[in-house]
Structure formats: C-alpha cells, structure tokens
Amino acid sequence: MTRIAADAVIDGRYQILGHLGTGGMAEVYCAQDLQLERKVALKLLHDRFAEDEEFVERFRREASSAAGLQHQYVVSVYDRGDYDGTPYIAMEYVAGRTLKQLVTEHGPLDPTRAADLTVQILRAARFAHRRKVIHRDFKPQNVIVDDEGRAKVTDFGIARAGASDMTQTGSIMGTAQYLSPEQAQGHAVNERSDLYSIGIILYELLTGRVPFDAESAVTVALKQVSESPIPPSRLNPAVTAELEAVVMRALRKEPEGRFADADEFIAALEAAASRIPSAAAIAAAEAAAAGLPLTMDGGRPLIPPPPNPTRAQAVEPQQEVREPLAPLAPLPPRPRRSRRGLWWVLGALAAALLVFLIVTIAGPKSVRVPLVVNSTSSTAQQRLRADGFKVAVVNVTSEKPRNTVIGQDPAGGTTADEGSTVTLNVSEGPALKEVPDVVDDGRRAARRTLTDAGFTVEDRPTASDSVKKDRVIAQTPSAGSQARAGQKVILDISTGPELVGVPDVVDSSEADARAKLENAGLRVKTSEQEDEEKDPGTVLAQDPAGGQKIPRGDTVTLTVASQPKQVTVPDVVGSSQRNATDTLNKAGLTVVVTKTSVDSPDGDGQVQKQSVEADKKVDRRTSVTITVGSFDPDLNPDPPPPATPPPAVAPNPGVP
C-alpha cells in the first residue's frame, strides 16, 4: 500500500496526522481518534502480509489477546479493523524515544539507569506472562521511553502473528540479535525466552552494543546458539561484578539455567543495582588510586589547606629574653626552615590522623561468612546478601548438578569485612560431549548408543511416509553438536505413515467415492458386481469399512454395481403394447411386435402372448416377440338368411 496522506480518515474514525515509521510488519502513523478525541498510533500491515489470509487471522487474534493487557509499562491496544482490505490496530500513542534511539545517540547508559529501565521492562513481562501472553520479540525498538523517563513495551502478542515469516530477511534481520537460542533453532518458546531477550537489552544498555552481531541474520542466530558473550565489564568498567553476574545468567544458552521467572530476574537486578557505587564514591576511589588527597562533594578537599604564611608570621609569638645565671657557650647556628613547608607537613599529619580515625571508627566491621557450599546458586546468593556481602559468580564445569555451589571464597565459617565480595563457584554441570548421530538407526540401537555416550533419551512418536516404523527420523540436539553429559536427547521415532479416517462411501457413485477417498490421502481400487436393483456405478461395499483408521496412502477397495449379463424375462401378457415394451426394455431385452386379430374390443392393443416365457433367464439384449391383439369390427355385415316357417302339423285322422 502507498503511504497514506495526512488528513486521510481511516475507517471513518482515525484522521492521519503524520507518518511515524516503518516496521518489519507494518507502517506506523500518528492519528487523531475523532470519536474519543485523543492521539493514537495506527499500525497498518504491509501488503505482503495483508494478502496472506492465515497471517491476517493470526494478527487479528493476537491483537485481541494483547488488547486485554492494561499495565503502566505496556502500550495499550485500543481497537482493530480493516482499511481498504488492510488490517490495522489502534494503539496508545506514547511521546518519546525508543531505547534503541537512546543507546544510538548516547552510547552506554549509567548502570543504575540501565537497571531501572530493565526492571520496568521486566514488570511488563511479568504482567503478561501471568496472563499466558509471551512477547516473542523483545528488543529496544519495541520499548518507548516517555517524557517522564518511564519505559513502555509495545507489540505484546503481535509478534506471534509473524512467527511463520521469520525466515524472510526483512523480518528476521531486525530481531535475530535479540532471539533466544531456542527461537533461533525453531523450538517452542516460553517465558524464559522473553527473559533472554530482555537480558540482551540490558547488555546493550550497559555496553552500547549487542553481544552478537554479523552481516547476516543466519550468522547472528548461529552465534546466539553456540557463542558466549563478552562479559560486559570488559566493555564498560562501570559494570560491577554483581551486575555482570545478573546479565550473564540471563544470557544462559539453556533456558533452565536462566532466571525462573521475571520476579527472580527483578530481585537479582534490583539487589545488584542497589550496590552500584555512587559517582562520588567512584571519584574518591579514583583519587585515592592516583595518590591525590581524598575529596568529597565534587572535589572539595578533606585535608584542610595550610594557614596563610603571612598571617602566621604576624601572630607568631616573640621569643622571651631572660638573663642567664651563667654564661653559656654559644650554640651553633640553626638553619631557617620554610614556614610554608612546615604547614604542609602538619597538614599531611592531620590528614593521616583523619584517615586513621575514619578507618578505625567508621571502617567496615568483620562478620562471619555463612557456609553456602552445596546450596543452589539462588539460595546461596540470597543468604550472602542478607548477611551484608556482595556476590560474584564463577561458572565451572562439574559433575555436580547445575546451579549447585561447589566452592566459595572466603570459605564458610571465616570472617570478612561486611560489604566485601564472596566469590561462588557454581556448577554448570558435566563437561560438554559430542552428540552421536543416530538418525535412521532403529529405536533400541539409538537409545543404546546415546545412553552409552552419557546422555538421557526421550522418544517422540512421529508419523512418516518415508521412514520405516521404529526408526529415528530426527534428533535434538543434532548429531555432532556439543551437549552436557546427562542432557536429554529427543528422538523423533517413526510410527509409519500417518493414520487417517476412512470415509464411508457406500451408495455413492464411483466418481464421488473416489474423490472423497483420494482427498483423504488414500488410494482406490474397484471391482464390479452384477446387481439388478442398483444403478450401474453405485458403490455396493468398501473394504476397509468407513470410520476405520488406516495409514495414509493405503488402498480402499470398492465393490461397484454393474449390469447383469443375464436378465429375467418379465411377464407382459395382458399388458398394453406400450407398457410391455417399456418393461422389456428396462429389463435389458429387445422387443419385436406382431399383430393378431381378436374378436372383442377388450383384447385390442393388449399383449396376447410373448415369445419367451416369463421368469426365464436369458442373455441381455435377447429379442422377445410380443403378439398384440387387434380388433377389426365388420362395418358391412351380410343380411341374415330368411326365417324358415315352421312345418305344418298334419291333422290326426283319429280326431274328428
């Protein structure tokens, strides 16, 4: 879509005031909500995303989810809709600059300020995580610092809509530097993935640069998975050991090694920030290291300056002259000392005395160091901090469980100055080993190989059309990669082709049945069966039956009705010629008609006889001759013969 001109009204409600910027997914405008009379930030999807129906649906669904997040450190989502076929969302307009702009313009931030901004971001993440919303794309570009110095996180939940597009250069390049290792590998993400990205932000705020960078996004992603970051204190000496330990824990490669949740991250960061030296303390330390007088309040000397020499001479008491009791031998002449130098010496002595008193009276007291060996790292750190110590963590390879304290300096039970640092040696678990290649091996053989190499194994059944059942399709971590002994290796084990439900196609036409089965991923085989009742091509039966589950690609056999080779001759005697012809034709017979005279109109047009007797089986298309009666009345009949008179009766002679 071309850039929208100022004063254009979107969806009859949002009047464009100006263009704010272009993101990986959308163009962003400042607009005036004409209904509620407030400014909003309007995001309209790029054309390449707006044309993807599946993407648009995810975008709308995630925008609705994000609209439920109302928090002081989260940019609110007000509304969503469509403009000329392009989806948009209306969000809270925040006047300010992004964290990325702050770092670009000013370089590393003051550690205390960096920690404060990061805590605000973590509180936003905590609020969302408690509502089962994962950001997936934390980066400084998505955090706006308003005019009051408050951080507000934007695009909560929206990043999920773009997850399928992460391989596009324009989309991934802006976020690869902040992706967690599991995201970079395409694995599932959770709350700890967000915490890793926030750890990257904290690193950048402290050092002015990201820990991993390269020319291509793919190279950056590989570094996220395999390389360790440069400790931030090497790039910025103002980063304390305790603050560095917080950053490095947030950037652990394995999610289990990071902070358990945002609350734990916040607690550790606030504790480290509370012990960051002030600017005055740093200046005093630098002065002491340089051998300069101790200073305070921006450089005002603690040692008082020597008195004004002129004034000192004016008030110096005069030596008293006394009369000696006896003459004394003259003393050798004493060299005259500089009064100015004398005052410097006195000042130095006073300063030394002052420092001695400060150290003696106000110096740190000695306290007993608690024994924290064999505790978890988080428990040990909490215990030490509660007793007034600072903590530095050194990760070491060990057979002990991960995050277990295996050593401490000073040792437990000894005494040390309150506020001093206790260094903890924390186990990272066993040493790294190379993961064997078990792809294409049988399940049992693969498990045995990995177990012998010191790994644990988890099977994940997976359907496959190409890999035989019970063989390894893929493994995580991949073959040749480095993993700690005892780490779980997940094996995708083939269960054979995917099972699909067989559609019920009985009584369907052969064409319809074939289409349904092939759409389900099944093959079709047919056989014919003569049937006098069903129309030819009708499915009489199927094997397997409908409703069963069989591997995708298997064959379903259909029994299809066909015309019988022989038919039964119907009885048509007494039927009209027309009905008899139709009946015989439907039975598959050929009809021949002959006529015969009948004496009565009742037989006219009626079948008097048929050449093949009824109910007899004959071949299809056999000819059957029907004889149809024809009544022909005589319109000129012959006159009847004259009536014969009755014979005369002879008289009986015996009768008078």
XYZ file of C-alpha atoms in Angstrom:
656
model
C 0.000 0.000 0.000
C 1.239 3.515 -0.803
C 1.881 5.825 2.127
C -1.325 7.374 3.430
C -1.532 11.140 3.078
C -2.036 13.433 6.046
C -5.675 14.276 6.905
C -6.906 10.982 5.405
C -9.536 9.349 7.623
C -9.168 5.631 8.299
C -12.311 3.604 8.810
C -14.315 6.791 9.323
C -12.641 7.385 12.703
C -8.852 7.901 12.644
C -7.508 11.030 10.939
C -3.873 10.684 9.883
C -1.598 13.352 11.402
C 1.729 12.054 10.131
C 3.958 9.067 9.445
C 5.920 7.760 12.457
C 7.979 4.979 10.927
C 8.189 1.628 9.153
C 8.460 -1.695 10.963
C 9.032 -5.246 9.825
C 5.294 -5.903 9.683
C 3.550 -2.565 9.372
C 3.601 1.146 8.624
C 3.030 3.260 11.741
C 1.127 6.549 11.712
C 0.146 9.118 14.308
C -3.587 9.668 14.065
C -6.372 11.517 15.849
C -9.254 9.416 17.159
C -12.196 11.565 16.067
C -14.608 9.790 18.412
C -12.604 9.924 21.654
C -10.522 12.998 20.710
C -7.129 11.522 21.533
C -3.953 10.691 19.641
C -3.292 7.072 18.743
C -0.539 5.128 16.994
C -2.049 3.375 13.982
C -0.343 0.267 12.568
C -1.330 -0.914 9.073
C 0.017 -4.241 7.807
C 2.355 -4.319 4.826
C 0.766 -5.581 1.611
C 2.708 -8.859 1.596
C 1.171 -9.768 4.949
C -2.299 -8.362 4.241
C -2.642 -10.760 1.288
C -1.947 -13.808 3.482
C -5.300 -14.863 4.940
C -3.740 -17.145 7.559
C -1.358 -14.403 8.696
C -4.165 -11.841 8.901
C -6.251 -14.168 11.039
C -3.338 -14.704 13.456
C -2.715 -10.956 13.528
C -6.335 -10.246 14.456
C -6.435 -12.980 17.083
C -3.194 -11.865 18.745
C -4.261 -8.206 18.624
C -7.414 -9.158 20.521
C -5.296 -11.008 23.090
C -2.944 -8.038 23.511
C -5.904 -5.692 23.953
C -6.511 -7.329 27.334
C -3.145 -6.137 28.713
C -3.636 -2.907 30.645
C -0.478 -2.010 32.581
C 1.588 1.106 33.295
C 4.591 -0.317 31.418
C 2.640 -1.757 28.455
C 1.435 0.202 25.413
C -2.329 -0.373 25.305
C -4.140 -1.727 22.243
C -7.431 0.139 21.725
C -9.007 -1.118 18.522
C -8.543 -3.163 15.352
C -10.188 -3.093 11.948
C -9.643 -3.021 8.167
C -8.943 -0.189 5.759
C -9.206 -0.938 2.022
C -8.603 -4.616 2.783
C -5.580 -3.881 5.006
C -5.839 -4.847 8.708
C -4.824 -2.230 11.269
C -4.613 -1.826 15.021
C -5.005 1.401 17.008
C -2.631 1.668 19.973
C -1.763 4.104 22.732
C 0.380 6.953 21.400
C 3.482 7.453 23.536
C 5.522 10.611 23.002
C 9.174 9.791 23.466
C 12.070 7.830 22.012
C 12.807 4.141 21.716
C 15.533 2.568 23.801
C 17.383 1.905 20.550
C 17.443 5.626 19.806
C 18.735 6.393 23.317
C 21.608 3.923 23.023
C 22.428 5.024 19.470
C 22.557 8.686 20.478
C 24.188 8.427 23.926
C 26.022 5.098 23.999
C 26.088 3.053 27.222
C 23.713 4.293 29.904
C 24.612 4.795 33.537
C 24.391 1.287 35.092
C 21.809 2.409 37.634
C 19.625 3.932 34.918
C 20.053 0.843 32.720
C 18.984 -1.417 35.575
C 15.961 0.777 36.367
C 14.697 0.723 32.770
C 15.229 -3.035 32.564
C 13.254 -3.591 35.779
C 10.345 -1.664 34.226
C 10.502 -3.888 31.142
C 10.580 -6.978 33.357
C 7.493 -5.797 35.229
C 5.666 -5.518 31.910
C 6.827 -9.030 31.002
C 5.741 -10.365 34.403
C 2.263 -8.892 33.952
C 1.899 -10.502 30.513
C 3.402 -13.855 31.497
C 0.922 -14.203 34.357
C -1.781 -13.920 31.696
C -0.148 -16.535 29.452
C 0.968 -13.957 26.876
C 4.553 -14.288 25.578
C 6.023 -11.346 23.669
C 8.496 -13.286 21.452
C 10.152 -10.125 20.090
C 11.599 -8.067 22.953
C 14.088 -5.549 21.549
C 14.976 -1.884 22.213
C 12.940 -0.837 19.170
C 9.826 -2.177 20.948
C 10.408 -0.179 24.147
C 9.467 3.522 24.204
C 10.756 5.826 26.953
C 8.272 8.635 27.514
C 8.998 12.199 28.578
C 8.845 11.192 32.249
C 11.533 8.528 31.778
C 9.081 5.651 32.004
C 9.533 2.606 29.731
C 6.514 1.248 27.871
C 6.627 -2.023 25.910
C 4.740 -2.289 22.638
C 3.696 -5.131 20.309
C 2.784 -7.598 23.084
C 1.464 -10.773 21.476
C 1.619 -9.292 17.956
C 4.983 -10.938 17.252
C 3.326 -14.357 17.305
C 1.377 -13.447 14.167
C 4.653 -13.022 12.288
C 6.221 -16.248 13.518
C 5.774 -18.009 10.154
C 7.563 -15.186 8.363
C 10.735 -15.214 10.414
C 12.773 -16.600 7.545
C 12.218 -13.514 5.432
C 15.224 -11.240 5.538
C 13.205 -8.124 6.198
C 11.516 -9.696 9.169
C 14.242 -11.630 10.928
C 17.107 -9.179 10.448
C 15.641 -6.753 12.918
C 15.170 -9.355 15.647
C 17.879 -12.009 15.238
C 20.188 -10.069 17.572
C 17.624 -10.460 20.372
C 16.378 -14.010 19.693
C 16.809 -16.673 22.339
C 18.783 -19.774 21.292
C 15.630 -21.875 21.261
C 13.888 -19.372 18.983
C 16.893 -19.327 16.672
C 16.610 -23.118 16.384
C 12.860 -23.019 15.705
C 11.957 -24.666 19.013
C 8.978 -23.812 21.181
C 9.329 -20.669 23.299
C 8.190 -19.822 26.811
C 8.563 -17.072 29.390
C 12.305 -17.706 29.758
C 12.759 -16.956 26.055
C 11.432 -13.454 26.731
C 13.801 -13.125 29.718
C 16.773 -13.966 27.471
C 15.794 -11.195 25.057
C 15.444 -8.749 27.953
C 18.924 -9.813 29.073
C 20.205 -8.829 25.605
C 18.548 -5.414 26.045
C 20.236 -4.959 29.450
C 23.597 -5.935 27.905
C 23.134 -3.324 25.164
C 22.111 -0.611 27.629
C 25.257 -1.271 29.675
C 27.739 -1.600 26.796
C 26.211 0.300 23.877
C 26.316 -2.814 21.670
C 24.599 -6.171 21.274
C 26.527 -9.278 22.331
C 26.157 -10.998 18.948
C 26.252 -9.296 15.573
C 27.130 -10.244 11.988
C 26.362 -9.419 8.374
C 23.551 -11.967 8.015
C 20.678 -12.911 10.273
C 21.530 -16.601 9.956
C 25.062 -15.976 11.274
C 23.678 -13.981 14.197
C 21.251 -16.807 15.009
C 24.108 -19.334 14.975
C 26.071 -17.164 17.389
C 23.063 -16.994 19.719
C 23.109 -20.798 19.857
C 26.837 -21.508 20.117
C 28.889 -18.485 21.286
C 29.327 -16.946 24.737
C 29.006 -13.152 25.065
C 31.940 -10.961 26.049
C 31.468 -10.083 29.752
C 30.023 -6.551 29.822
C 32.599 -5.299 32.344
C 35.289 -5.655 29.668
C 33.383 -3.164 27.528
C 32.283 -0.883 30.371
C 34.348 -0.904 33.612
C 31.432 0.730 35.421
C 29.580 -2.614 35.339
C 30.060 -4.245 38.741
C 30.782 -7.939 39.189
C 27.361 -8.488 40.729
C 25.564 -6.708 37.891
C 27.603 -8.664 35.355
C 26.601 -11.928 37.034
C 22.919 -10.969 36.573
C 23.451 -10.254 32.865
C 25.399 -13.452 32.219
C 22.781 -15.584 33.953
C 20.019 -14.056 31.855
C 22.015 -14.995 28.736
C 22.485 -18.684 29.543
C 22.002 -20.877 26.462
C 19.841 -23.447 28.265
C 16.506 -21.997 29.472
C 16.825 -23.953 32.732
C 19.976 -22.015 33.597
C 18.285 -18.616 33.350
C 16.090 -16.909 35.901
C 12.991 -18.964 36.632
C 10.672 -16.025 36.033
C 10.539 -12.243 35.825
C 10.223 -11.944 39.618
C 13.561 -13.682 40.189
C 15.215 -11.555 37.480
C 13.827 -8.354 39.070
C 15.007 -9.325 42.560
C 18.547 -10.086 41.384
C 18.771 -6.927 39.275
C 17.452 -4.632 41.996
C 19.874 -6.152 44.514
C 22.821 -5.619 42.155
C 21.708 -2.067 41.321
C 21.386 -1.142 44.983
C 25.101 -1.805 45.446
C 26.359 0.080 42.399
C 28.822 2.732 43.740
C 27.712 6.361 43.511
C 29.533 8.846 41.307
C 31.129 10.488 44.398
C 32.406 7.143 45.661
C 33.880 6.330 42.270
C 35.598 9.737 42.131
C 37.058 9.237 45.606
C 38.355 5.792 44.686
C 39.969 7.136 41.529
C 41.611 9.965 43.521
C 42.965 7.556 46.111
C 44.370 5.298 43.396
C 46.128 8.319 41.865
C 47.648 9.352 45.225
C 45.602 12.564 45.407
C 44.020 13.980 48.590
C 40.662 12.405 49.433
C 37.832 14.507 48.087
C 34.120 14.767 48.527
C 31.253 16.854 47.228
C 32.637 17.006 43.723
C 36.299 17.581 44.631
C 36.352 19.703 47.839
C 39.442 18.539 49.814
C 39.013 16.728 53.098
C 42.545 17.849 54.239
C 42.453 21.497 55.367
C 44.855 23.800 53.499
C 47.860 25.166 55.355
C 47.368 28.573 57.043
C 48.302 31.753 55.193
C 52.072 32.173 55.825
C 51.821 35.964 56.114
C 49.119 35.690 58.718
C 51.089 33.065 60.596
C 54.130 35.303 60.804
C 52.086 38.228 62.048
C 50.739 36.307 65.020
C 53.814 34.234 65.779
C 54.729 34.885 69.490
C 58.028 36.718 70.205
C 60.762 34.772 71.937
C 61.075 35.723 75.636
C 64.579 37.089 76.672
C 65.883 36.035 80.067
C 69.107 36.848 81.882
C 71.253 33.697 82.099
C 72.578 32.639 85.532
C 75.874 31.800 83.956
C 77.367 32.400 80.614
C 76.692 29.629 78.173
C 78.699 28.587 75.224
C 77.231 29.848 72.063
C 75.063 27.318 70.128
C 75.809 26.580 66.525
C 73.594 28.470 64.134
C 70.258 26.670 63.208
C 69.164 26.671 59.613
C 65.974 28.601 58.994
C 63.126 26.373 57.749
C 60.401 27.415 55.382
C 57.235 28.073 57.295
C 55.148 27.071 54.229
C 56.724 23.593 54.144
C 56.090 23.225 57.847
C 52.408 23.774 57.385
C 52.265 21.183 54.581
C 53.879 18.650 56.883
C 51.415 19.468 59.626
C 48.550 19.165 57.140
C 49.722 15.765 55.949
C 49.996 14.541 59.529
C 46.481 15.800 60.212
C 45.180 14.045 57.106
C 46.864 10.806 58.113
C 45.328 11.094 61.557
C 41.905 11.776 60.000
C 42.159 8.745 57.703
C 43.241 6.601 60.656
C 40.265 7.754 62.669
C 37.848 7.137 59.757
C 39.185 3.639 59.206
C 39.264 2.883 62.925
C 35.890 4.307 63.843
C 33.776 4.083 60.682
C 35.524 1.230 58.881
C 33.679 -1.954 57.958
C 33.100 -4.444 60.698
C 34.103 -8.071 60.365
C 31.268 -10.587 60.120
C 31.113 -14.346 59.855
C 30.812 -15.730 56.295
C 27.972 -18.265 56.046
C 28.678 -21.703 54.590
C 26.722 -21.995 51.318
C 28.549 -24.850 49.555
C 26.080 -27.459 48.171
C 23.264 -24.876 48.185
C 21.622 -23.761 44.975
C 23.084 -20.613 43.455
C 19.968 -18.520 44.069
C 19.679 -19.654 47.712
C 23.378 -19.003 48.366
C 23.214 -15.516 46.872
C 20.156 -14.604 48.926
C 21.832 -15.853 52.115
C 25.050 -13.927 51.492
C 23.294 -10.705 50.564
C 21.088 -10.966 53.626
C 24.285 -11.080 55.719
C 25.626 -7.944 54.011
C 28.003 -9.434 51.435
C 28.302 -8.837 47.710
C 28.335 -11.881 45.445
C 30.326 -12.755 42.338
C 29.518 -15.954 40.471
C 32.039 -18.019 38.517
C 30.560 -20.869 36.467
C 32.646 -24.032 36.340
C 32.275 -27.478 34.806
C 31.430 -30.115 37.396
C 29.732 -33.447 37.879
C 27.579 -31.739 40.485
C 24.054 -30.737 39.425
C 23.699 -27.482 37.540
C 23.398 -24.296 39.658
C 24.908 -26.014 42.719
C 27.539 -24.061 44.678
C 30.671 -26.236 44.773
C 33.061 -23.693 46.333
C 33.252 -20.262 47.936
C 35.920 -17.677 48.732
C 36.201 -16.661 51.584
C 35.312 -20.062 52.999
C 32.272 -20.565 55.160
C 32.907 -20.015 58.861
C 35.688 -17.487 58.350
C 35.289 -13.755 58.923
C 35.375 -10.987 56.331
C 34.560 -7.297 56.099
C 30.886 -6.538 55.852
C 30.119 -5.446 52.287
C 33.049 -7.364 50.812
C 32.577 -9.777 47.907
C 32.184 -13.533 48.285
C 33.000 -15.429 45.097
C 30.891 -18.511 44.416
C 31.959 -21.348 42.142
C 28.703 -22.587 40.624
C 28.442 -25.844 38.707
C 27.430 -25.685 35.068
C 27.034 -29.421 35.087
C 29.247 -32.010 33.423
C 31.603 -31.188 30.566
C 30.338 -30.919 27.015
C 30.324 -34.037 24.850
C 29.676 -34.606 21.176
C 26.194 -35.954 20.443
C 26.335 -39.173 18.354
C 24.497 -39.439 15.028
C 21.603 -41.915 15.392
C 19.329 -40.754 12.559
C 17.999 -43.758 10.557
C 19.025 -46.138 13.369
C 16.484 -48.407 14.986
C 14.888 -47.092 18.161
C 16.601 -49.542 20.518
C 20.015 -49.183 18.893
C 19.759 -45.392 19.000
C 18.851 -45.390 22.696
C 21.756 -47.701 23.481
C 24.234 -45.508 21.558
C 23.129 -42.319 23.325
C 22.983 -43.929 26.772
C 26.491 -45.322 26.356
C 27.657 -41.796 25.427
C 26.286 -40.454 28.704
C 23.008 -38.895 27.555
C 19.402 -39.496 28.553
C 16.833 -40.223 25.845
C 13.219 -39.286 25.218
C 11.188 -40.761 22.353
C 8.724 -38.610 20.439
C 6.433 -40.692 18.171
C 6.142 -39.061 14.757
C 4.285 -40.159 11.618
C 6.406 -40.521 8.483
C 5.651 -41.615 4.933
C 9.326 -42.159 4.116
C 10.961 -43.616 7.250
C 10.188 -47.137 8.357
C 8.377 -47.717 11.596
C 10.540 -47.661 14.792
C 13.444 -45.876 13.092
C 14.849 -42.463 14.049
C 13.617 -39.628 11.821
C 15.492 -36.779 13.573
C 17.262 -35.941 16.831
C 17.563 -32.883 19.083
C 20.323 -31.789 19.754
C 21.595 -32.592 16.296
C 24.438 -35.001 15.594
C 27.890 -33.537 16.126
C 26.703 -30.724 18.399
C 28.069 -30.245 21.913
C 25.870 -31.046 24.909
C 26.428 -31.737 28.576
C 26.613 -35.298 29.811
C 23.265 -36.350 31.152
C 21.397 -33.912 28.910
C 18.230 -35.206 27.281
C 18.330 -36.084 23.585
C 14.898 -36.160 21.970
C 14.402 -38.719 19.207
C 11.609 -38.450 16.642
C 10.653 -42.114 16.182
C 8.692 -43.086 13.083
C 5.281 -44.600 13.700
C 4.937 -45.223 9.973
C 2.595 -43.286 7.739
C 0.017 -41.081 9.398
C -3.294 -42.795 10.201
C -6.336 -41.273 8.523
C -10.037 -41.970 8.874
C -11.679 -43.876 6.018
C -14.743 -42.044 4.635
C -17.999 -44.043 4.299
C -18.792 -44.071 0.546
C -21.350 -46.929 0.255
C -24.306 -45.959 -2.024
C -22.239 -43.138 -3.534
C -21.389 -43.063 -7.208
C -17.982 -44.422 -8.090
C -16.750 -40.947 -9.100
C -17.831 -39.309 -5.827
C -16.402 -42.161 -3.738
C -13.042 -41.987 -5.495
C -12.806 -38.211 -4.926
C -13.528 -38.495 -1.178
C -11.007 -41.258 -0.625
C -8.214 -39.611 -2.597
C -8.768 -36.320 -0.765
C -8.220 -38.251 2.477
C -4.836 -39.421 1.185
C -5.938 -42.933 0.285
C -5.674 -44.965 -2.898
C -8.677 -46.581 -4.596
C -9.183 -49.986 -6.214
C -12.513 -51.139 -7.705
C -14.206 -54.415 -8.558
C -17.579 -54.959 -10.226
C -20.560 -56.979 -9.110
C -23.740 -57.574 -11.090
C -26.769 -56.077 -9.483
C -30.290 -55.865 -10.891
C -31.529 -53.356 -8.301
C -28.762 -50.718 -8.046
C -27.836 -48.395 -10.860
C -24.586 -49.349 -12.567
C -21.617 -47.474 -10.967
C -23.142 -47.414 -7.485
C -20.794 -48.445 -4.645
C -22.203 -51.611 -3.091
C -19.453 -52.183 -0.490
C -15.985 -50.994 0.625
C -13.001 -52.533 2.386
C -11.894 -51.251 4.924
C -15.276 -50.015 6.073
C -15.969 -46.355 6.697
C -14.840 -44.980 10.047
C -11.732 -47.139 10.419
C -8.209 -45.609 10.630
C -5.525 -46.816 8.263
C -2.091 -45.488 7.210
C -2.148 -42.615 4.745
C -1.524 -43.984 1.244
C -3.178 -47.364 1.890
C -5.724 -48.750 -0.595
C -9.501 -48.947 -0.165
C -11.267 -51.489 -2.390
C -14.715 -50.550 -3.704
C -17.332 -53.004 -4.987
C -19.266 -51.243 -7.744
C -22.603 -52.339 -9.241
C -22.580 -53.437 -12.876
C -25.292 -54.623 -15.281
C -26.006 -58.400 -15.087
C -25.112 -60.483 -18.185
C -28.453 -62.336 -17.982
C -31.826 -60.929 -17.129
C -35.138 -62.371 -16.056
C -37.894 -62.088 -18.658
C -40.865 -60.277 -17.173
C -44.491 -61.408 -17.752
C -46.146 -58.850 -20.031
C -49.155 -60.860 -21.296
C -52.282 -58.809 -20.764
C -50.323 -55.528 -20.648
C -50.776 -52.815 -23.204
C -48.279 -52.741 -26.014
C -46.636 -49.597 -24.631
C -46.271 -50.864 -21.089
C -44.989 -54.200 -22.244
C -42.368 -52.586 -24.452
C -41.146 -50.316 -21.611
C -40.976 -53.225 -19.164
C -38.982 -55.435 -21.505
C -36.596 -52.606 -22.474
C -35.878 -51.808 -18.838
C -35.088 -55.431 -18.256
C -32.429 -55.187 -20.988
C -34.363 -57.039 -23.680
C -35.095 -56.183 -27.280
C -38.796 -56.057 -28.229
C -40.384 -57.238 -31.507
C -44.117 -56.538 -32.018
C -46.552 -58.590 -34.130
C -50.314 -58.233 -34.521
C -53.126 -60.704 -34.305
C -56.886 -60.236 -34.784
C -59.119 -60.540 -31.796
C -62.860 -60.959 -31.684
C -63.521 -58.451 -28.959
C -62.610 -54.833 -28.399
C -61.363 -55.851 -24.950
C -58.318 -57.509 -26.499
C -57.485 -54.633 -28.789
C -53.906 -53.362 -28.108
C -53.279 -55.978 -25.422
C -50.427 -58.494 -25.487
C -51.928 -61.836 -26.270
C -48.682 -63.796 -25.907
C -44.860 -63.418 -25.695
C -42.215 -65.486 -27.455
C -40.116 -66.144 -24.324
C -41.917 -67.347 -21.306
C -41.962 -65.240 -18.208
C -39.302 -65.673 -15.433
C -36.889 -67.333 -17.772
C -33.193 -66.244 -17.638
C -31.872 -65.093 -20.967
C -28.903 -63.070 -22.183
C -29.174 -59.316 -22.074
C -30.468 -57.863 -25.374
C -32.304 -61.094 -26.266
C -35.271 -60.394 -28.594
C -38.709 -61.079 -27.194
C -41.645 -61.022 -29.602
C -44.937 -59.892 -28.229
C -48.176 -60.548 -30.085
C -50.627 -57.694 -29.712
C -54.378 -58.109 -30.313
C -56.098 -56.042 -32.985
C -59.911 -55.824 -33.118
C -61.310 -55.003 -36.575
C -65.147 -54.626 -36.482
C -67.196 -55.544 -39.732
C -68.886 -52.329 -40.774
C -70.995 -54.016 -43.667
C -72.299 -57.347 -42.368
C -74.229 -59.782 -44.701
C -78.122 -59.790 -44.246
C -79.315 -62.658 -42.152
C -80.967 -65.568 -44.080
C -84.785 -65.556 -44.246
C -86.553 -67.221 -41.463
C -87.783 -70.789 -42.222
C -91.536 -71.186 -41.494
C -92.369 -73.861 -39.054
C -93.614 -77.137 -40.625
C -97.369 -77.618 -40.899
C -98.866 -80.008 -38.477
C -100.893 -82.873 -40.263
C -104.331 -83.460 -38.959
C -104.838 -86.513 -36.873
C -107.343 -88.709 -38.632
C -108.391 -90.133 -35.477
C -109.512 -86.870 -34.230
C -112.790 -85.577 -35.538
